[in-house]
């Protein structure tokens, strides 16, 4: 497990949060809140953010049929993808399930730090000791992850630190599989992708994005590689989310459209009209991490 040695000294984790109402630890989740009303909720299962509320409005899409009991990945919120994006058919990650094990495991709460009344951060850890024997056998590398969620008055930041604690170099992908809640997919456009090459999994094609403001009017499942700047999600021309990234060069855009009706844990069936996945990640190529090396990447969404 990666220690938090370089992190601010954590405030002692209290079960009730009484001395720090901004932080409450329950049996299966952590609840963060700020005096100004912003809040976030993170399951220990998969360290999955399942709620982010600003001005009384939920900003993330969570399927009504999402499993929150740890029995399967959460359909919605911000599931974590590591060490593989999608499903490998060869190589060291070929035995792993789609999107890897990070979203399937129970993460450890490492602690939290608060910055007065304007922000609160919680850190989670995952290492080989948190994996099942099967998962260890599927990907037998000595790794350590620290995942941080920082809630501030106008933003939510997710950060991942990956450490290679072994003697063998390993390759990985990492991605925040964020489901944003939106008013209406038919009014949605995405700005910031123009000029970027993408691979489309729907029609198995490659192209360069030509749209300044990309509308989503049918199923979309694209990996944009090397997106240079922040991406803006707009509703009727007004920016509702701005997604900035550090060391995460790619953006995946996904909406299952009417295919949602074939997903047992996607509800309501027409819920695709109120969500868009804008996924910040490092997935268009493998990232090699040498022994005792560290990699960090983050995404911050501003409202
Ligand atoms: O991020 C897009 C994607 O890779 C899609 O291809 C689709 O499979 C989606 O992830 C959801 O994957 P999941 O394993 O959560 O059903």
Coordinates of C-alpha atoms and ligand atoms in Angstrom, one line a residue:
X1 CA 0.0 0.0 0.0
X2 CA 1.3 3.4 -0.9
X3 CA 1.7 5.5 2.3
X4 CA 0.5 9.0 2.5
X5 CA 4.0 10.2 3.6
X6 CA 3.9 13.3 1.4
X7 CA 0.3 14.1 2.1
X8 CA -0.9 16.6 4.7
X9 CA -1.3 15.1 8.1
X10 CA -4.8 13.6 8.1
X11 CA -7.5 14.7 10.5
X12 CA -8.2 11.7 12.7
X13 CA -11.0 9.7 11.1
X14 CA -14.0 9.8 13.4
X15 CA -17.0 7.5 13.0
X16 CA -19.6 10.2 13.6
X17 CA -17.8 13.2 12.1
X18 CA -19.2 15.2 15.0
X19 CA -16.0 17.2 15.3
X20 CA -15.9 17.7 11.6
X21 CA -19.4 17.7 10.1
X22 CA -17.9 17.9 6.7
X23 CA -16.8 14.3 6.9
X24 CA -19.0 11.3 7.9
X25 CA -17.8 7.7 7.7
X26 CA -20.5 5.1 7.4
X27 CA -20.1 1.3 7.1
X28 CA -19.8 1.3 3.3
X29 CA -19.3 5.0 2.3
X30 CA -17.9 8.4 3.1
X31 CA -19.9 11.6 3.0
X32 CA -18.3 14.9 2.4
X33 CA -19.9 18.3 2.8
X34 CA -19.0 22.0 2.9
X35 CA -20.8 24.7 5.0
X36 CA -22.0 26.3 1.7
X37 CA -24.0 23.1 1.0
X38 CA -21.9 21.2 -1.6
X39 CA -21.6 17.5 -0.9
X40 CA -20.2 14.3 -2.3
X41 CA -20.7 10.6 -1.4
X42 CA -18.1 7.9 -2.1
X43 CA -18.6 4.2 -1.7
X44 CA -15.7 2.2 -0.4
X45 CA -16.7 -0.3 -3.1
X46 CA -14.6 0.7 -6.0
X47 CA -13.9 4.1 -4.3
X48 CA -16.9 5.1 -6.5
X49 CA -18.2 8.6 -6.2
X50 CA -21.9 8.2 -6.4
X51 CA -23.1 11.7 -5.7
X52 CA -21.9 15.3 -6.2
X53 CA -24.4 18.0 -5.2
X54 CA -24.0 21.7 -5.9
X55 CA -26.7 24.3 -5.3
X56 CA -29.0 21.5 -4.3
X57 CA -28.6 19.8 -7.8
X58 CA -27.2 16.3 -8.3
X59 CA -24.4 16.6 -11.0
X60 CA -23.8 12.9 -11.5
X61 CA -26.0 10.3 -13.2
X62 CA -26.6 7.2 -11.1
X63 CA -28.7 4.5 -12.6
X64 CA -31.9 3.7 -10.6
X65 CA -30.8 0.1 -10.9
X66 CA -27.2 0.5 -10.0
X67 CA -25.9 -2.1 -7.6
X68 CA -24.4 -0.3 -4.5
X69 CA -23.8 -3.4 -2.5
X70 CA -20.4 -4.3 -4.0
X71 CA -21.8 -7.1 -6.1
X72 CA -20.9 -5.4 -9.4
X73 CA -19.4 -2.2 -10.7
X74 CA -21.6 0.8 -10.1
X75 CA -23.7 2.0 -13.1
X76 CA -23.1 5.7 -12.8
X77 CA -21.2 8.2 -10.7
X78 CA -17.4 7.9 -11.2
X79 CA -16.3 4.3 -11.5
X80 CA -12.5 3.8 -11.7
X81 CA -10.7 2.1 -14.5
X82 CA -7.3 0.4 -13.8
X83 CA -5.1 -1.3 -14.9
X84 CA -6.8 -1.8 -18.3
X85 CA -9.4 0.2 -20.2
X86 CA -11.9 -2.0 -22.0
X87 CA -11.1 -5.7 -22.4
X88 CA -7.6 -6.9 -23.5
X89 CA -7.4 -10.1 -25.6
X90 CA -3.7 -10.5 -25.1
X91 CA -0.8 -9.4 -22.8
X92 CA -0.6 -9.2 -19.0
X93 CA -4.1 -7.8 -18.6
X94 CA -5.9 -10.3 -20.8
X95 CA -7.2 -12.3 -17.8
X96 CA -8.7 -9.2 -16.2
X97 CA -12.4 -8.3 -16.6
X98 CA -13.4 -5.3 -18.6
X99 CA -12.0 -2.1 -17.2
X100 CA -9.8 -4.0 -14.7
X101 CA -10.3 -4.6 -11.0
X102 CA -10.2 -1.0 -9.4
X103 CA -14.0 -0.6 -9.6
X104 CA -14.6 -4.0 -8.2
X105 CA -12.5 -3.9 -5.0
X106 CA -13.2 -2.5 -1.6
X107 CA -10.7 0.4 -1.1
X108 CA -9.2 1.4 2.2
X109 CA -9.9 4.9 3.6
X110 CA -6.5 6.5 4.2
X111 CA -7.7 9.8 5.7
X112 CA -8.7 13.2 4.8
X113 CA -7.6 16.8 4.8
X114 CA -9.7 19.9 5.0
X115 CA -8.9 23.4 3.8
X116 CA -10.9 25.6 6.1
X117 CA -14.5 25.8 4.8
X118 CA -13.7 25.9 1.1
X119 CA -12.6 22.3 0.3
X120 CA -12.3 18.9 1.8
X121 CA -10.3 16.0 0.4
X122 CA -10.5 12.3 1.2
X123 CA -7.8 9.7 0.1
X124 CA -8.4 6.0 -0.6
X125 CA -5.8 3.3 -1.1
X126 CA -5.6 0.0 -3.0
X127 CA -2.8 -2.6 -3.1
X128 CA -2.4 -6.3 -3.8
X129 CA -3.5 -7.0 -0.2
X130 CA -7.0 -5.7 -1.2
X131 CA -7.4 -8.0 -4.2
X132 CA -8.8 -11.5 -4.3
X133 CA -6.4 -14.4 -5.0
X134 CA -7.9 -14.6 -8.5
X135 CA -7.3 -10.9 -9.1
X136 CA -3.7 -11.2 -7.8
X137 CA -3.1 -14.1 -10.2
X138 CA -4.7 -12.3 -13.1
X139 CA -2.3 -9.3 -12.6
X140 CA 0.6 -10.3 -10.3
X141 CA 2.4 -7.0 -10.0
X142 CA 3.4 -5.1 -6.8
X143 CA 1.4 -1.9 -7.2
X144 CA 0.0 0.8 -4.9
X145 CA -2.8 3.3 -5.7
X146 CA -3.8 6.4 -3.8
X147 CA -7.1 7.9 -5.1
X148 CA -8.0 11.3 -3.9
X149 CA -11.4 13.1 -4.2
X150 CA -11.4 16.8 -3.5
X151 CA -14.7 18.6 -3.1
X152 CA -14.5 22.4 -3.3
X153 CA -17.2 25.0 -3.6
X154 CA -17.2 25.1 -7.4
X155 CA -15.4 21.9 -8.4
X156 CA -14.8 18.2 -7.9
X157 CA -11.3 16.9 -8.5
X158 CA -10.2 13.2 -8.8
X159 CA -6.5 12.3 -8.6
X160 CA -4.8 9.0 -9.0
X161 CA -1.3 8.1 -7.9
X162 CA 0.1 4.9 -9.2
X163 CA 3.3 3.4 -7.7
X164 CA 5.2 0.4 -8.9
X165 CA 6.4 -1.2 -5.6
X166 CA 7.9 -4.3 -7.3
X167 CA 10.9 -5.2 -9.4
X168 CA 9.1 -5.6 -12.7
X169 CA 8.0 -2.8 -15.0
X170 CA 4.2 -2.9 -15.7
X171 CA 2.0 -1.2 -18.3
X172 CA -1.4 0.3 -17.3
X173 CA -4.3 2.4 -18.4
X174 CA -6.2 4.6 -16.0
X175 CA -9.5 6.5 -16.4
X176 CA -12.3 8.2 -14.5
X177 CA -15.5 6.8 -16.0
X178 CA -17.6 9.9 -15.1
X179 CA -21.4 9.8 -15.8
X180 CA -22.5 13.5 -15.8
X181 CA -26.2 14.2 -15.3
X182 CA -27.6 16.5 -17.9
X183 CA -31.0 18.2 -18.6
X184 CA -31.5 16.7 -22.1
X185 CA -29.1 14.9 -24.4
X186 CA -30.9 16.6 -27.3
X187 CA -29.7 20.0 -26.2
X188 CA -26.2 18.7 -25.4
X189 CA -23.0 19.7 -27.2
X190 CA -19.4 19.0 -26.3
X191 CA -16.7 21.7 -27.1
X192 CA -13.0 21.2 -27.1
X193 CA -12.6 18.0 -29.2
X194 CA -12.2 19.7 -32.7
X195 CA -9.1 18.6 -34.5
X196 CA -8.5 15.5 -32.2
X197 CA -8.3 12.0 -33.7
X198 CA -10.7 9.5 -32.3
X199 CA -11.5 5.8 -32.6
X200 CA -15.2 5.0 -32.8
X201 CA -16.3 1.7 -31.3
X202 CA -19.8 2.0 -32.7
X203 CA -18.9 1.9 -36.4
X204 CA -15.3 0.7 -35.9
X205 CA -13.8 3.7 -37.6
X206 CA -11.1 6.3 -37.0
X207 CA -11.5 10.0 -37.9
X208 CA -10.6 13.5 -36.8
X209 CA -13.2 15.5 -35.0
X210 CA -14.5 18.4 -37.2
X211 CA -17.2 19.8 -34.9
X212 CA -16.4 22.8 -32.7
X213 CA -19.5 21.9 -30.7
X214 CA -20.2 18.2 -31.0
X215 CA -23.9 17.2 -30.7
X216 CA -24.8 13.8 -29.4
X217 CA -27.9 12.5 -31.3
X218 CA -27.3 8.7 -31.3
X219 CA -25.1 6.1 -29.6
X220 CA -21.6 7.3 -29.2
X221 CA -18.5 5.4 -27.9
X222 CA -15.3 7.2 -28.9
X223 CA -11.8 7.4 -27.6
X224 CA -10.3 10.9 -28.4
X225 CA -6.5 10.6 -28.1
X226 CA -4.4 13.6 -27.1
X227 CA -7.2 16.2 -26.4
X228 CA -5.2 19.4 -26.0
X229 CA -7.4 21.5 -23.8
X230 CA -10.3 21.4 -21.3
X231 CA -13.6 20.0 -22.6
X232 CA -16.8 21.9 -22.0
X233 CA -20.2 20.2 -21.8
X234 CA -22.9 22.5 -22.9
X235 CA -26.7 22.5 -22.5
X236 CA -28.4 24.7 -25.1
X237 CA -25.1 26.6 -25.6
X238 CA -24.5 27.2 -21.9
X239 CA -21.5 25.5 -20.3
X240 CA -22.6 23.3 -17.5
X241 CA -19.4 21.3 -16.9
X242 CA -15.8 22.2 -17.7
X243 CA -13.4 19.2 -17.5
X244 CA -9.7 20.0 -17.0
X245 CA -7.0 17.3 -16.9
X246 CA -3.4 16.9 -15.8
X247 CA -1.4 14.0 -17.3
X248 CA -4.6 12.4 -18.7
X249 CA -4.3 13.0 -22.4
X250 CA -7.4 11.2 -23.6
X251 CA -11.2 11.8 -23.4
X252 CA -13.7 9.0 -23.9
X253 CA -17.2 10.1 -24.9
X254 CA -20.0 7.5 -24.3
X255 CA -23.8 7.4 -24.4
X256 CA -25.5 4.0 -25.0
X257 CA -28.6 5.7 -26.4
X258 CA -31.4 3.1 -26.8
X259 CA -28.8 0.4 -26.1
X260 CA -29.4 1.3 -22.4
X261 CA -32.5 -0.8 -22.5
X262 CA -30.4 -3.9 -23.0
X263 CA -28.3 -3.1 -19.8
X264 CA -29.9 -4.8 -16.8
X265 CA -28.5 -2.2 -14.4
X266 CA -29.4 0.9 -16.4
X267 CA -32.6 2.6 -15.3
X268 CA -34.8 4.2 -16.2
X269 CA -34.6 2.9 -19.8
X270 CA -34.7 6.4 -21.2
X271 CA -32.1 7.6 -18.7
X272 CA -29.7 7.9 -21.5
X273 CA -31.4 11.2 -22.3
X274 CA -30.1 12.6 -19.0
X275 CA -26.5 11.5 -19.0
X276 CA -23.2 11.7 -20.9
X277 CA -20.0 10.0 -20.0
X278 CA -17.0 12.4 -20.4
X279 CA -14.2 10.2 -19.2
X280 CA -10.7 11.6 -18.6
X281 CA -8.0 9.0 -18.9
X282 CA -4.7 7.7 -20.1
X283 CA -6.1 4.9 -22.3
X284 CA -5.1 5.4 -26.0
X285 CA -1.7 3.8 -25.2
X286 CA -0.1 1.8 -22.5
X287 CA 1.8 3.7 -19.8
X288 CA 4.9 1.9 -18.6
X289 CA 5.9 2.3 -15.0
X290 CA 9.4 1.2 -13.9
X291 CA 10.1 -0.3 -10.5
X292 CA 9.8 2.2 -7.6
X293 CA 8.5 4.8 -10.0
X294 CA 5.3 6.9 -9.5
X295 CA 2.7 8.2 -12.0
X296 CA 0.1 10.8 -11.1
X297 CA -2.9 12.1 -13.1
X298 CA -6.0 14.2 -12.2
X299 CA -9.2 15.6 -13.6
X300 CA -11.1 18.5 -12.2
X301 CA -14.6 19.4 -13.2
X302 CA -15.7 23.0 -12.6
X303 CA -19.4 24.0 -12.5
Ligands
LIG1 O1 -16.2 4.0 -21.6 C1 -17.0 3.5 -22.6 C2 -17.1 2.0 -22.5 O2 -15.9 1.4 -22.7 C3 -18.2 1.5 -23.4 O3 -17.6 0.7 -24.4 C4 -19.1 0.7 -22.5 O4 -18.7 -0.6 -22.5 C5 -18.9 1.5 -21.2 O5 -17.5 1.7 -21.1 C6 -19.5 0.8 -20.0 O6 -18.8 -0.4 -19.7 P1 -19.3 -1.3 -18.5 O7 -18.2 -2.4 -18.3 O8 -19.4 -0.4 -17.2 O9 -20.7 -1.8 -18.9

